[in-house]
XYZ file of C-alpha atoms in Angstrom:
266
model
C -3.915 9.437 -10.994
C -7.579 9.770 -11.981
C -8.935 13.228 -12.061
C -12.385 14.070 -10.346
C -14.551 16.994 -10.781
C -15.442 18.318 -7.823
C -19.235 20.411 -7.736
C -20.137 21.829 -4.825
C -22.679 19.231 -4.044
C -19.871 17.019 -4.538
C -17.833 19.021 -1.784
C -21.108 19.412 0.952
C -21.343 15.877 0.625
C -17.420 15.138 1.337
C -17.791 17.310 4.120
C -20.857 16.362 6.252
C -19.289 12.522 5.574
C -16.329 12.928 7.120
C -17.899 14.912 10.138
C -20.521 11.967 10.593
C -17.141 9.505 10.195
C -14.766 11.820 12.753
C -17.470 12.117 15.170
C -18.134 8.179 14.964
C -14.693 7.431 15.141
C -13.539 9.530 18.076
C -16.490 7.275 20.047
C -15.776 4.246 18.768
C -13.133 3.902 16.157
C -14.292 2.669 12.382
C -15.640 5.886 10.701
C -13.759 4.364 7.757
C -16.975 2.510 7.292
C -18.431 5.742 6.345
C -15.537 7.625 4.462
C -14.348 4.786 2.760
C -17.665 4.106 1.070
C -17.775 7.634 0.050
C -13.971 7.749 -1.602
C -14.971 4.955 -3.588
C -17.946 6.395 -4.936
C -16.833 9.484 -5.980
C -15.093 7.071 -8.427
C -11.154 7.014 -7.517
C -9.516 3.514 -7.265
C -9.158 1.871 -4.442
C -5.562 2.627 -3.895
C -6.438 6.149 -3.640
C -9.499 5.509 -1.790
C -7.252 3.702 1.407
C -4.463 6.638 0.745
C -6.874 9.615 0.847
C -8.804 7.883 4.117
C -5.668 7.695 6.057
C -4.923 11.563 5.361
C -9.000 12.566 6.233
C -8.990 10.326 9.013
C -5.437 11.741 10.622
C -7.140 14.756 10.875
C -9.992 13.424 13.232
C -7.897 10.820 15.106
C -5.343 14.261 15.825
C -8.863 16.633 17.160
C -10.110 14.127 19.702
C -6.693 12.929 20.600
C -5.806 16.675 21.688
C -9.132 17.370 23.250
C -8.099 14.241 25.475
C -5.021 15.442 26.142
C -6.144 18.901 27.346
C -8.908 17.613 29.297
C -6.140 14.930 30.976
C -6.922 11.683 30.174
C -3.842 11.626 28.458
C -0.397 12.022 29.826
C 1.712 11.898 26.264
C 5.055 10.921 28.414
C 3.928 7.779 29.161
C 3.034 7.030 25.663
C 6.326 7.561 23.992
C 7.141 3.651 24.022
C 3.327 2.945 22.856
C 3.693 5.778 20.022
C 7.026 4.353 18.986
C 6.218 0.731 18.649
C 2.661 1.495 16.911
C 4.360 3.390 14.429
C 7.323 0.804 13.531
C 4.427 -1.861 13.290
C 2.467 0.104 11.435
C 5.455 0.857 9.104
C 6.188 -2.762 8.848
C 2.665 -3.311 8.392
C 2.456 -1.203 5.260
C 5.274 -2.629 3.313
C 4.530 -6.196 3.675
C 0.885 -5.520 2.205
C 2.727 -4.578 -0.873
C 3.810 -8.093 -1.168
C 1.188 -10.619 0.472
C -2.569 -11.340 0.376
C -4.815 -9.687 3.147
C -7.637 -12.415 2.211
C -6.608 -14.814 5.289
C -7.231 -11.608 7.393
C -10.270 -10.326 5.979
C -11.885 -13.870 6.873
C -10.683 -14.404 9.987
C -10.479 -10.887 11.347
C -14.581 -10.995 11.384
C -14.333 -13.678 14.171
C -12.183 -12.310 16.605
C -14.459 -8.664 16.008
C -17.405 -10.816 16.850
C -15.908 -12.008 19.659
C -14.930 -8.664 20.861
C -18.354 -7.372 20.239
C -19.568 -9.927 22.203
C -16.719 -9.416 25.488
C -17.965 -5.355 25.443
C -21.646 -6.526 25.453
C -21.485 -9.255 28.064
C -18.492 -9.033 30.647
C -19.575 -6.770 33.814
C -16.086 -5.821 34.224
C -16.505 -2.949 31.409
C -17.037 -0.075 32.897
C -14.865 3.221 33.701
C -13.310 2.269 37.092
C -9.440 1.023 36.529
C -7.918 -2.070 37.277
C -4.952 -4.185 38.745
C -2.821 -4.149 34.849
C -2.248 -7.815 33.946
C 1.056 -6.788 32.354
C 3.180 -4.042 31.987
C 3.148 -1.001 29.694
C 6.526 -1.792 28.745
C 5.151 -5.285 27.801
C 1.797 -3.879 26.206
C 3.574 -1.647 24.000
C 5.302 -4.377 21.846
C 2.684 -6.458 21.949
C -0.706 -4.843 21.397
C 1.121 -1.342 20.057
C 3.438 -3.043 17.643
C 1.128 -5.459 16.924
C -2.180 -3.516 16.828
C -0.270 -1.227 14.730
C 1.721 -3.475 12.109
C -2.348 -4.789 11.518
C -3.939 -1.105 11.013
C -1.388 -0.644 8.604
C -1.191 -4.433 6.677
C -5.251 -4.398 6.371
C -7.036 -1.867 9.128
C -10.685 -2.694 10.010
C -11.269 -2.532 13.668
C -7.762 -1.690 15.065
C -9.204 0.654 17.032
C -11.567 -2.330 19.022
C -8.195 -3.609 18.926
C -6.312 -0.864 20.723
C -9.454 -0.390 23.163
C -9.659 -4.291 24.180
C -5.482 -4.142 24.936
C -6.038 -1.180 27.271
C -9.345 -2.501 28.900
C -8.594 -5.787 29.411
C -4.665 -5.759 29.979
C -3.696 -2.718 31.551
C -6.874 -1.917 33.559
C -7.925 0.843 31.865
C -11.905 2.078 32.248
C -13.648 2.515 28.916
C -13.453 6.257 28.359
C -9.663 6.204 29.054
C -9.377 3.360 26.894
C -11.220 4.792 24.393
C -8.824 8.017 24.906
C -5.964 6.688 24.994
C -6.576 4.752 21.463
C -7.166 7.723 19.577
C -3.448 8.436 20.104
C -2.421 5.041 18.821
C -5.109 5.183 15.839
C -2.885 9.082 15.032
C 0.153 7.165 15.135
C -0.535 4.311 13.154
C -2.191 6.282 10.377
C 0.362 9.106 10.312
C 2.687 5.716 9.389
C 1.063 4.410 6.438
C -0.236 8.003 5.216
C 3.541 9.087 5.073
C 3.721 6.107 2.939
C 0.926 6.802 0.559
C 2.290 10.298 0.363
C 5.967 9.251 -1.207
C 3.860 6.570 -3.670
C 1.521 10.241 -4.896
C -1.634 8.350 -3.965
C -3.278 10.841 -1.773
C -6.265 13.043 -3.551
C -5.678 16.375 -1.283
C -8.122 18.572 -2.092
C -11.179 15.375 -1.244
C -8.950 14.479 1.657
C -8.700 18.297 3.317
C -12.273 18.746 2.493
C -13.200 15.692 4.625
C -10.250 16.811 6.716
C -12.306 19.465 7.798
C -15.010 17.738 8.767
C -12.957 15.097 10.651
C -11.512 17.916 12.605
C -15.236 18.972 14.077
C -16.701 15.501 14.001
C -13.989 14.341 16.202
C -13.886 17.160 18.538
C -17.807 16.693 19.516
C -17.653 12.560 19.608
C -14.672 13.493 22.018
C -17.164 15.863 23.757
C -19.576 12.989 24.053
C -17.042 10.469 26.018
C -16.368 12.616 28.013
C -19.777 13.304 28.978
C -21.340 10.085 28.743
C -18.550 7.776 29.188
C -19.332 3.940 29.462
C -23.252 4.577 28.525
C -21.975 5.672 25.036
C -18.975 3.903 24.593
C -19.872 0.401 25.335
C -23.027 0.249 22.586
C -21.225 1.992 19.944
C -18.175 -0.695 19.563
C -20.344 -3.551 19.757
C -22.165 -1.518 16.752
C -18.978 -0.840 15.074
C -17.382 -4.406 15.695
C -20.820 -6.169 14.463
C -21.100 -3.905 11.220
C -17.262 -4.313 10.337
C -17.505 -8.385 10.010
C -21.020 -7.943 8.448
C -19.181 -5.733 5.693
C -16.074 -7.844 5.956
C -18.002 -11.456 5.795
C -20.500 -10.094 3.073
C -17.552 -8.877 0.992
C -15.237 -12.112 1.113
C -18.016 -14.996 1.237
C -20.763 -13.664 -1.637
C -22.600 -16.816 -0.608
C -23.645 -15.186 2.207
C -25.275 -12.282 0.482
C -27.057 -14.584 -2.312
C -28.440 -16.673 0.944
C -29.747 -13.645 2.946
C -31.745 -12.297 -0.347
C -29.675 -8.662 -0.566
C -28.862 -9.860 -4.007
C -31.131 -10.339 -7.072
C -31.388 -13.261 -9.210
């Protein structure tokens, strides 16, 4: 494991990232598009970069999901199926990206995020009333939660969008209970693949309790927010999120793209 020396600029700047990413993250989901960034420029591999993001960002998925649960948009009894099959998929998920490619995913997942941004900008049926469920929670929870979950832990980027979508769009859920509910699922699935990261000693703890920290507040005032502002706030942000996730993800995997749109120098 590499060792980093930690200043106390260093530290500040840990800190104030992973209360920007918590507080993004409990609105919308991907605030690993701003720790991530951060672990890898403080220099650790990338290895240590995914293991020490799961640990920060357990911390912030955990603050907003309680503030839900307190403020009773949660009922955790009628999660225990959801919880359960999230974290076997997200188990699965984990081992078999020891063993195969992500790069089929990290094309095609910008399409279907795309897409998604796209659904949450355009369909009038997004909004915070619930609906008639299209299927059943017993049938949601090994479909989207398994599934949704064996993804966040094989390659990650927008499982969140993911978990929001299943709950808006299958089981009638309005946005800010969607976007509740989630947060649960996001805590489950990373508490999977952390655990995993933990037993392999790839976890930096003293960068990921720093940002822990911040995740903790960060996620307790986004919570504050969707609770307050509900679709208004909601609705922008993941078409935000989903649009800059395939930008990174597209930019990243097809370098043609980023020579054609002049970012790069010749």
């Amino acid at each position: 494991m590499s060792v980093i020396e930690l200043s106390a600029e260093l530290l500040i700047l840990l800190f104030v990232t992973g209360l920007l990413a918590g507080m993004v993250d409990a609105i919308a989901g991907g605030g690993g598009l701003i720790a991530l960034p951060a672990l890898l420029a403080t220099g650790m591999p990338p290895t240590q970069a995914l293991a020490t993001n799961k640990l920060q960002g357990s911390f912030g998925t955990f603050s907003s999901s309680l503030y839900f649960i307190r403020n009773d948009l949660i009922k955790l009894g009628e999660l225990k199926l959801m919880i359960a099959c999230t974290f076997v998929g997200a188990v699965a998920g984990t081992l078999v990206v020891q063993r195969i490619s992500t790069q089929f995913l990290a094309g095609i997942i910008p399409l279907l995020l795309i897409g998604m941004a796209l659904y949450f900008l355009l369909s009038p049926t997004i909004s915070d009333e619930h609906r008639n469920a299209r299927i059943t929670p017993w049938l949601f929870s090994l479909t989207v939660g398994f599934g949704v979950g064996f993804y966040d832990g094989f390659f990650g980027p927008g499982a969140g969008s993911f978990f929001a979508i299943g709950f808006v769009g299958l089981l009638g859920f309005g946005l800010t209970r969607a976007t509740a509910h989630t947060k649960v699922l996001n805590l489950t699935s990373n508490l999977a693949s952390l655990s995993f990261f933990i037993l392999s000693g790839h976890v930096v703890w003293s960068i990921g309790l720093i940002m822990g920290v911040g995740q903790l507040i960060g996620a307790r005032f986004g919570a504050r927010l969707v609770l307050k502002r509900g679709v208004r706030l909601i609705r922008p942000m993941i078409v935000l999120v989903c649009i800059l996730i395939s930008a990174k993800l597209l930019l990243e995997n097809y370098p043609a793209l980023l020579a054609w749109s002049g970012l790069t120098q010749h």
